[in-house]
Amino acid sequence: MTPINKILIVEDDLHIRRLLRTALARMKYAVAEAENARDALSLLEIEKPDVVLLDLGLPDRDGLEMIQLIKARSTATLIVVSAREATDAKVTALDLGADDYLTKPFDTEELLARIRTALRHRMSKEIDSVTVTFSDVQIDLERRVVKKAGEEIHLSPKEYAVLSELARKPDRVISHTSILQTVWGAGGDNRVDYLRIIVRTLRQKLEIDAAAPQIIINEPGVGYRLRTGS
């Protein structure tokens, strides 16, 4: 029997909790609910969820602080579902460890699609952690080889470093800050323009149409997402 995936909803708005619970139950997920940070941390230990849907506007604790607490105590995929739509809020949440960010009001089907993607990656076998394959592109992170339609693609060291950073967390938004610090190290924050140039070059090498990218997706003002599935 296929194991039932468990989702923890951390949300103080009863209406939104009911909406989420109904949508998740329809997809046959097991659902646990918390209306505040205290209950959320308790259920995190008891329920051991696969995915946590976290609202940042909790009554008893700052949601950004909760991101760090959840990531320190659990291996669950953390998706922020928040009314905070400012770019800096999204960047901060991602930099603190959130795996994805969805702004309220949200489309239920989009949220379900992101949950399916998160669960697919959790269930991937170990080999998938070193080989990322999608469309006609294959990224071998162990051998540092990138192929398109079976042909090896030459990338500069920085191009490969940016692509591999995205490939290590496929289908998740990686903030500009995170990429810059990983690829360029300390002082890399002033390389955003250079990062954009590298992404443009990667698109020219990997996309069918670099002007309408379907692989390396821009999250305006926040970062980039390597899309491997729907």
PDB file of C-alpha atoms in Angstrom:
ATOM      1  CA  MET A   1       0.000   0.000   0.000  1.00  0.00           C
ATOM      2  CA  THR A   2       1.258   3.473  -0.895  1.00  0.00           C
ATOM      3  CA  PRO A   3       2.047   5.435   2.286  1.00  0.00           C
ATOM      4  CA  ILE A   4      -0.212   8.414   2.999  1.00  0.00           C
ATOM      5  CA  ASN A   5       1.646  11.702   2.995  1.00  0.00           C
ATOM      6  CA  LYS A   6       0.974  13.982   5.938  1.00  0.00           C
ATOM      7  CA  ILE A   7       0.590  17.750   5.678  1.00  0.00           C
ATOM      8  CA  LEU A   8       0.734  20.123   8.675  1.00  0.00           C
ATOM      9  CA  ILE A   9      -1.212  23.380   8.224  1.00  0.00           C
ATOM     10  CA  VAL A  10       0.024  26.214  10.457  1.00  0.00           C
ATOM     11  CA  GLU A  11      -2.544  28.972  10.024  1.00  0.00           C
ATOM     12  CA  ASP A  12      -4.525  31.118  12.481  1.00  0.00           C
ATOM     13  CA  ASP A  13      -7.337  31.943  10.027  1.00  0.00           C
ATOM     14  CA  LEU A  14     -10.081  29.318  10.431  1.00  0.00           C
ATOM     15  CA  HIS A  15     -11.540  29.958   6.967  1.00  0.00           C
ATOM     16  CA  ILE A  16      -8.194  29.370   5.255  1.00  0.00           C
ATOM     17  CA  ARG A  17      -7.540  26.273   7.369  1.00  0.00           C
ATOM     18  CA  ARG A  18     -10.871  24.827   6.268  1.00  0.00           C
ATOM     19  CA  LEU A  19     -10.139  25.658   2.628  1.00  0.00           C
ATOM     20  CA  LEU A  20      -6.743  23.974   2.813  1.00  0.00           C
ATOM     21  CA  ARG A  21      -8.044  20.976   4.731  1.00  0.00           C
ATOM     22  CA  THR A  22     -10.790  20.363   2.158  1.00  0.00           C
ATOM     23  CA  ALA A  23      -8.378  20.619  -0.790  1.00  0.00           C
ATOM     24  CA  LEU A  24      -5.787  18.361   0.841  1.00  0.00           C
ATOM     25  CA  ALA A  25      -8.339  15.776   1.960  1.00  0.00           C
ATOM     26  CA  ARG A  26      -9.641  15.630  -1.614  1.00  0.00           C
ATOM     27  CA  MET A  27      -6.148  14.560  -2.675  1.00  0.00           C
ATOM     28  CA  LYS A  28      -6.112  11.882   0.055  1.00  0.00           C
ATOM     29  CA  TYR A  29      -3.451  13.551   2.202  1.00  0.00           C
ATOM     30  CA  ALA A  30      -3.517  13.153   5.982  1.00  0.00           C
ATOM     31  CA  VAL A  31      -3.944  16.594   7.508  1.00  0.00           C
ATOM     32  CA  ALA A  32      -2.938  18.057  10.873  1.00  0.00           C
ATOM     33  CA  GLU A  33      -3.744  21.638  11.876  1.00  0.00           C
ATOM     34  CA  ALA A  34      -2.270  24.235  14.207  1.00  0.00           C
ATOM     35  CA  GLU A  35      -3.596  27.747  14.777  1.00  0.00           C
ATOM     36  CA  ASN A  36      -0.515  29.047  16.556  1.00  0.00           C
ATOM     37  CA  ALA A  37       3.229  28.486  16.861  1.00  0.00           C
ATOM     38  CA  ARG A  38       3.030  26.581  20.149  1.00  0.00           C
ATOM     39  CA  ASP A  39       0.674  23.950  18.754  1.00  0.00           C
ATOM     40  CA  ALA A  40       2.639  23.787  15.510  1.00  0.00           C
ATOM     41  CA  LEU A  41       5.888  22.893  17.250  1.00  0.00           C
ATOM     42  CA  SER A  42       4.106  20.260  19.339  1.00  0.00           C
ATOM     43  CA  LEU A  43       2.440  18.674  16.291  1.00  0.00           C
ATOM     44  CA  LEU A  44       5.709  18.772  14.414  1.00  0.00           C
ATOM     45  CA  GLU A  45       7.130  16.280  16.903  1.00  0.00           C
ATOM     46  CA  ILE A  46       3.972  14.159  17.183  1.00  0.00           C
ATOM     47  CA  GLU A  47       2.791  13.997  13.564  1.00  0.00           C
ATOM     48  CA  LYS A  48       6.171  14.121  11.770  1.00  0.00           C
ATOM     49  CA  PRO A  49       4.686  15.695   8.621  1.00  0.00           C
ATOM     50  CA  ASP A  50       6.147  15.437   5.135  1.00  0.00           C
ATOM     51  CA  VAL A  51       5.151  19.006   4.266  1.00  0.00           C
ATOM     52  CA  VAL A  52       4.445  22.061   6.428  1.00  0.00           C
ATOM     53  CA  LEU A  53       2.279  24.916   5.110  1.00  0.00           C
ATOM     54  CA  LEU A  54       3.262  27.922   7.224  1.00  0.00           C
ATOM     55  CA  ASP A  55       1.510  31.267   7.578  1.00  0.00           C
ATOM     56  CA  LEU A  56       3.909  33.988   8.741  1.00  0.00           C
ATOM     57  CA  GLY A  57       1.266  36.001  10.623  1.00  0.00           C
ATOM     58  CA  LEU A  58       0.904  33.842  13.708  1.00  0.00           C
ATOM     59  CA  PRO A  59      -0.513  35.324  16.943  1.00  0.00           C
ATOM     60  CA  ASP A  60       2.135  34.069  19.355  1.00  0.00           C
ATOM     61  CA  ARG A  61       5.417  34.011  17.419  1.00  0.00           C
ATOM     62  CA  ASP A  62       7.004  35.611  14.382  1.00  0.00           C
ATOM     63  CA  GLY A  63       6.619  33.398  11.336  1.00  0.00           C
ATOM     64  CA  LEU A  64      10.159  34.031  10.141  1.00  0.00           C
ATOM     65  CA  GLU A  65      11.478  32.738  13.459  1.00  0.00           C
ATOM     66  CA  MET A  66       9.256  29.687  13.009  1.00  0.00           C
ATOM     67  CA  ILE A  67      10.984  28.844   9.729  1.00  0.00           C
ATOM     68  CA  GLN A  68      14.276  28.346  11.543  1.00  0.00           C
ATOM     69  CA  LEU A  69      12.673  26.366  14.360  1.00  0.00           C
ATOM     70  CA  ILE A  70      10.842  24.042  11.977  1.00  0.00           C
ATOM     71  CA  LYS A  71      13.883  23.425   9.785  1.00  0.00           C
ATOM     72  CA  ALA A  72      16.001  22.700  12.881  1.00  0.00           C
ATOM     73  CA  ARG A  73      13.522  20.117  14.199  1.00  0.00           C
ATOM     74  CA  SER A  74      12.181  18.472  11.069  1.00  0.00           C
ATOM     75  CA  THR A  75      13.102  17.307   7.580  1.00  0.00           C
ATOM     76  CA  ALA A  76       9.661  18.318   6.282  1.00  0.00           C
ATOM     77  CA  THR A  77       9.455  20.437   3.164  1.00  0.00           C
ATOM     78  CA  LEU A  78       8.408  23.924   4.272  1.00  0.00           C
ATOM     79  CA  ILE A  79       6.125  25.975   2.046  1.00  0.00           C
ATOM     80  CA  VAL A  80       5.290  29.478   3.253  1.00  0.00           C
ATOM     81  CA  VAL A  81       1.715  30.550   2.457  1.00  0.00           C
ATOM     82  CA  SER A  82       1.511  34.180   3.487  1.00  0.00           C
ATOM     83  CA  ALA A  83      -0.159  37.512   2.759  1.00  0.00           C
ATOM     84  CA  ARG A  84       3.261  39.177   2.973  1.00  0.00           C
ATOM     85  CA  GLU A  85       3.888  39.854  -0.696  1.00  0.00           C
ATOM     86  CA  ALA A  86       6.849  42.218  -0.428  1.00  0.00           C
ATOM     87  CA  THR A  87       9.925  40.924  -2.213  1.00  0.00           C
ATOM     88  CA  ASP A  88      12.139  41.327   0.849  1.00  0.00           C
ATOM     89  CA  ALA A  89       9.782  39.111   2.887  1.00  0.00           C
ATOM     90  CA  LYS A  90      10.014  36.351   0.290  1.00  0.00           C
ATOM     91  CA  VAL A  91      13.797  36.626   0.081  1.00  0.00           C
ATOM     92  CA  THR A  92      14.159  36.540   3.871  1.00  0.00           C
ATOM     93  CA  ALA A  93      11.907  33.487   4.175  1.00  0.00           C
ATOM     94  CA  LEU A  94      13.837  31.595   1.493  1.00  0.00           C
ATOM     95  CA  ASP A  95      17.194  32.566   2.933  1.00  0.00           C
ATOM     96  CA  LEU A  96      16.077  31.313   6.360  1.00  0.00           C
ATOM     97  CA  GLY A  97      15.318  27.892   4.907  1.00  0.00           C
ATOM     98  CA  ALA A  98      11.814  27.903   3.413  1.00  0.00           C
ATOM     99  CA  ASP A  99      11.610  25.609   0.403  1.00  0.00           C
ATOM    100  CA  ASP A 100       8.909  27.563  -1.400  1.00  0.00           C
ATOM    101  CA  TYR A 101       6.702  30.645  -1.017  1.00  0.00           C
ATOM    102  CA  LEU A 102       3.115  31.206  -2.133  1.00  0.00           C
ATOM    103  CA  THR A 103       1.364  34.555  -1.686  1.00  0.00           C
ATOM    104  CA  LYS A 104      -2.220  34.897  -0.488  1.00  0.00           C
ATOM    105  CA  PRO A 105      -4.718  34.910  -2.073  1.00  0.00           C
ATOM    106  CA  PHE A 106      -3.500  31.747  -3.780  1.00  0.00           C
ATOM    107  CA  ASP A 107      -4.809  29.337  -6.373  1.00  0.00           C
ATOM    108  CA  THR A 108      -5.567  26.008  -4.688  1.00  0.00           C
ATOM    109  CA  GLU A 109      -4.510  23.997  -7.729  1.00  0.00           C
ATOM    110  CA  GLU A 110      -1.154  25.772  -7.834  1.00  0.00           C
ATOM    111  CA  LEU A 111      -0.589  24.984  -4.164  1.00  0.00           C
ATOM    112  CA  LEU A 112      -1.450  21.320  -4.738  1.00  0.00           C
ATOM    113  CA  ALA A 113       0.947  21.216  -7.690  1.00  0.00           C
ATOM    114  CA  ARG A 114       3.757  22.597  -5.533  1.00  0.00           C
ATOM    115  CA  ILE A 115       3.011  20.029  -2.829  1.00  0.00           C
ATOM    116  CA  ARG A 116       3.099  17.206  -5.395  1.00  0.00           C
ATOM    117  CA  THR A 117       6.445  18.474  -6.651  1.00  0.00           C
ATOM    118  CA  ALA A 118       7.826  18.660  -3.114  1.00  0.00           C
ATOM    119  CA  LEU A 119       6.700  15.127  -2.339  1.00  0.00           C
ATOM    120  CA  ARG A 120       8.078  13.800  -5.609  1.00  0.00           C
ATOM    121  CA  HIS A 121      11.508  15.096  -4.702  1.00  0.00           C
ATOM    122  CA  ARG A 122      11.290  13.701  -1.169  1.00  0.00           C
ATOM    123  CA  MET A 123      10.550  10.264  -2.578  1.00  0.00           C
ATOM    124  CA  SER A 124      13.348  10.378  -5.133  1.00  0.00           C
ATOM    125  CA  LYS A 125      16.020   7.733  -4.876  1.00  0.00           C
ATOM    126  CA  GLU A 126      19.565   8.571  -3.846  1.00  0.00           C
ATOM    127  CA  ILE A 127      20.783   8.593  -7.438  1.00  0.00           C
ATOM    128  CA  ASP A 128      18.447  11.465  -8.139  1.00  0.00           C
ATOM    129  CA  SER A 129      20.466  13.589  -5.733  1.00  0.00           C
ATOM    130  CA  VAL A 130      23.427  13.431  -8.097  1.00  0.00           C
ATOM    131  CA  THR A 131      21.595  13.210 -11.441  1.00  0.00           C
ATOM    132  CA  VAL A 132      18.843  15.627 -12.390  1.00  0.00           C
ATOM    133  CA  THR A 133      16.991  14.811 -15.610  1.00  0.00           C
ATOM    134  CA  PHE A 134      14.160  16.738 -17.240  1.00  0.00           C
ATOM    135  CA  SER A 135      12.981  17.404 -20.784  1.00  0.00           C
ATOM    136  CA  ASP A 136      16.053  16.590 -22.906  1.00  0.00           C
ATOM    137  CA  VAL A 137      18.549  17.946 -20.350  1.00  0.00           C
ATOM    138  CA  GLN A 138      20.615  15.834 -17.949  1.00  0.00           C
ATOM    139  CA  ILE A 139      22.769  17.290 -15.170  1.00  0.00           C
ATOM    140  CA  ASP A 140      25.235  14.867 -13.591  1.00  0.00           C
ATOM    141  CA  LEU A 141      26.257  16.610 -10.376  1.00  0.00           C
ATOM    142  CA  GLU A 142      28.782  13.930  -9.455  1.00  0.00           C
ATOM    143  CA  ARG A 143      30.694  14.028 -12.757  1.00  0.00           C
ATOM    144  CA  ARG A 144      29.954  17.732 -13.407  1.00  0.00           C
ATOM    145  CA  VAL A 145      28.598  16.937 -16.878  1.00  0.00           C
ATOM    146  CA  VAL A 146      25.609  18.624 -18.531  1.00  0.00           C
ATOM    147  CA  LYS A 147      23.995  17.147 -21.644  1.00  0.00           C
ATOM    148  CA  LYS A 148      21.202  18.316 -23.926  1.00  0.00           C
ATOM    149  CA  ALA A 149      19.653  15.769 -26.293  1.00  0.00           C
ATOM    150  CA  GLY A 150      22.585  13.469 -25.518  1.00  0.00           C
ATOM    151  CA  GLU A 151      25.216  16.032 -26.479  1.00  0.00           C
ATOM    152  CA  GLU A 152      27.535  17.441 -23.835  1.00  0.00           C
ATOM    153  CA  ILE A 153      27.139  21.179 -23.295  1.00  0.00           C
ATOM    154  CA  HIS A 154      30.221  23.234 -22.481  1.00  0.00           C
ATOM    155  CA  LEU A 155      29.719  25.534 -19.507  1.00  0.00           C
ATOM    156  CA  SER A 156      32.146  27.930 -17.890  1.00  0.00           C
ATOM    157  CA  PRO A 157      32.977  27.233 -14.230  1.00  0.00           C
ATOM    158  CA  LYS A 158      30.617  29.988 -13.037  1.00  0.00           C
ATOM    159  CA  GLU A 159      27.826  28.873 -15.387  1.00  0.00           C
ATOM    160  CA  TYR A 160      28.083  25.339 -14.042  1.00  0.00           C
ATOM    161  CA  ALA A 161      28.234  26.574 -10.438  1.00  0.00           C
ATOM    162  CA  VAL A 162      24.993  28.548 -10.852  1.00  0.00           C
ATOM    163  CA  LEU A 163      23.221  25.701 -12.668  1.00  0.00           C
ATOM    164  CA  SER A 164      24.301  23.092 -10.136  1.00  0.00           C
ATOM    165  CA  GLU A 165      23.107  25.274  -7.252  1.00  0.00           C
ATOM    166  CA  LEU A 166      19.652  25.381  -8.842  1.00  0.00           C
ATOM    167  CA  ALA A 167      19.765  21.656  -9.680  1.00  0.00           C
ATOM    168  CA  ARG A 168      20.466  20.658  -6.078  1.00  0.00           C
ATOM    169  CA  LYS A 169      17.010  22.011  -5.134  1.00  0.00           C
ATOM    170  CA  PRO A 170      14.949  21.512  -8.293  1.00  0.00           C
ATOM    171  CA  ASP A 171      11.533  23.174  -8.537  1.00  0.00           C
ATOM    172  CA  ARG A 172      12.294  25.363  -5.540  1.00  0.00           C
ATOM    173  CA  VAL A 173      13.004  29.080  -5.552  1.00  0.00           C
ATOM    174  CA  ILE A 174      16.640  29.856  -4.728  1.00  0.00           C
ATOM    175  CA  SER A 175      17.167  33.481  -3.764  1.00  0.00           C
ATOM    176  CA  HIS A 176      19.704  35.715  -5.470  1.00  0.00           C
ATOM    177  CA  THR A 177      21.508  36.090  -2.152  1.00  0.00           C
ATOM    178  CA  SER A 178      21.827  32.332  -1.654  1.00  0.00           C
ATOM    179  CA  ILE A 179      23.180  31.772  -5.169  1.00  0.00           C
ATOM    180  CA  LEU A 180      25.598  34.675  -4.930  1.00  0.00           C
ATOM    181  CA  GLN A 181      26.981  33.593  -1.560  1.00  0.00           C
ATOM    182  CA  THR A 182      27.407  29.986  -2.698  1.00  0.00           C
ATOM    183  CA  VAL A 183      28.978  30.752  -6.075  1.00  0.00           C
ATOM    184  CA  TRP A 184      30.981  33.887  -5.292  1.00  0.00           C
ATOM    185  CA  GLY A 185      31.372  33.656  -1.527  1.00  0.00           C
ATOM    186  CA  ALA A 186      31.730  36.661   0.769  1.00  0.00           C
ATOM    187  CA  GLY A 187      31.239  39.914  -1.087  1.00  0.00           C
ATOM    188  CA  GLY A 188      29.204  38.265  -3.808  1.00  0.00           C
ATOM    189  CA  ASP A 189      26.095  40.355  -3.128  1.00  0.00           C
ATOM    190  CA  ASN A 190      27.226  42.987  -5.619  1.00  0.00           C
ATOM    191  CA  ARG A 191      27.336  40.455  -8.468  1.00  0.00           C
ATOM    192  CA  VAL A 192      23.601  40.413  -9.235  1.00  0.00           C
ATOM    193  CA  ASP A 193      24.114  41.872 -12.714  1.00  0.00           C
ATOM    194  CA  TYR A 194      26.757  39.238 -13.434  1.00  0.00           C
ATOM    195  CA  LEU A 195      24.356  36.544 -12.218  1.00  0.00           C
ATOM    196  CA  ARG A 196      21.708  37.771 -14.658  1.00  0.00           C
ATOM    197  CA  ILE A 197      24.231  37.545 -17.509  1.00  0.00           C
ATOM    198  CA  ILE A 198      25.112  33.971 -16.537  1.00  0.00           C
ATOM    199  CA  VAL A 199      21.440  32.965 -16.357  1.00  0.00           C
ATOM    200  CA  ARG A 200      20.864  34.512 -19.782  1.00  0.00           C
ATOM    201  CA  THR A 201      23.764  32.486 -21.190  1.00  0.00           C
ATOM    202  CA  LEU A 202      22.506  29.280 -19.568  1.00  0.00           C
ATOM    203  CA  ARG A 203      19.109  29.833 -21.138  1.00  0.00           C
ATOM    204  CA  GLN A 204      20.698  30.263 -24.559  1.00  0.00           C
ATOM    205  CA  LYS A 205      22.459  26.924 -24.106  1.00  0.00           C
ATOM    206  CA  LEU A 206      19.636  24.918 -22.520  1.00  0.00           C
ATOM    207  CA  GLU A 207      16.268  26.408 -23.467  1.00  0.00           C
ATOM    208  CA  ILE A 208      14.375  25.754 -26.678  1.00  0.00           C
ATOM    209  CA  ASP A 209      13.576  29.478 -26.758  1.00  0.00           C
ATOM    210  CA  ALA A 210      15.754  31.598 -24.506  1.00  0.00           C
ATOM    211  CA  ALA A 211      13.302  34.497 -24.867  1.00  0.00           C
ATOM    212  CA  ALA A 212      10.505  32.365 -23.369  1.00  0.00           C
ATOM    213  CA  PRO A 213      12.313  30.246 -20.762  1.00  0.00           C
ATOM    214  CA  GLN A 214      10.656  27.060 -19.542  1.00  0.00           C
ATOM    215  CA  ILE A 215      13.568  25.625 -17.522  1.00  0.00           C
ATOM    216  CA  ILE A 216      15.232  28.451 -15.582  1.00  0.00           C
ATOM    217  CA  ILE A 217      12.315  30.486 -14.275  1.00  0.00           C
ATOM    218  CA  ASN A 218      12.688  33.989 -12.896  1.00  0.00           C
ATOM    219  CA  GLU A 219      10.946  34.896  -9.643  1.00  0.00           C
ATOM    220  CA  PRO A 220      11.046  38.726  -9.970  1.00  0.00           C
ATOM    221  CA  GLY A 221      13.148  40.374  -7.314  1.00  0.00           C
ATOM    222  CA  VAL A 222      13.581  37.083  -5.444  1.00  0.00           C
ATOM    223  CA  GLY A 223      15.643  34.530  -7.359  1.00  0.00           C
ATOM    224  CA  TYR A 224      15.394  31.628  -9.792  1.00  0.00           C
ATOM    225  CA  ARG A 225      13.714  28.228  -9.973  1.00  0.00           C
ATOM    226  CA  LEU A 226      14.921  25.259 -12.038  1.00  0.00           C
ATOM    227  CA  ARG A 227      11.677  23.757 -13.307  1.00  0.00           C
ATOM    228  CA  THR A 228      11.861  20.002 -13.894  1.00  0.00           C
ATOM    229  CA  GLY A 229       8.169  19.153 -13.936  1.00  0.00           C
ATOM    230  CA  SER A 230       4.651  20.518 -13.877  1.00  0.00           C
TER     231      SER A 230
END
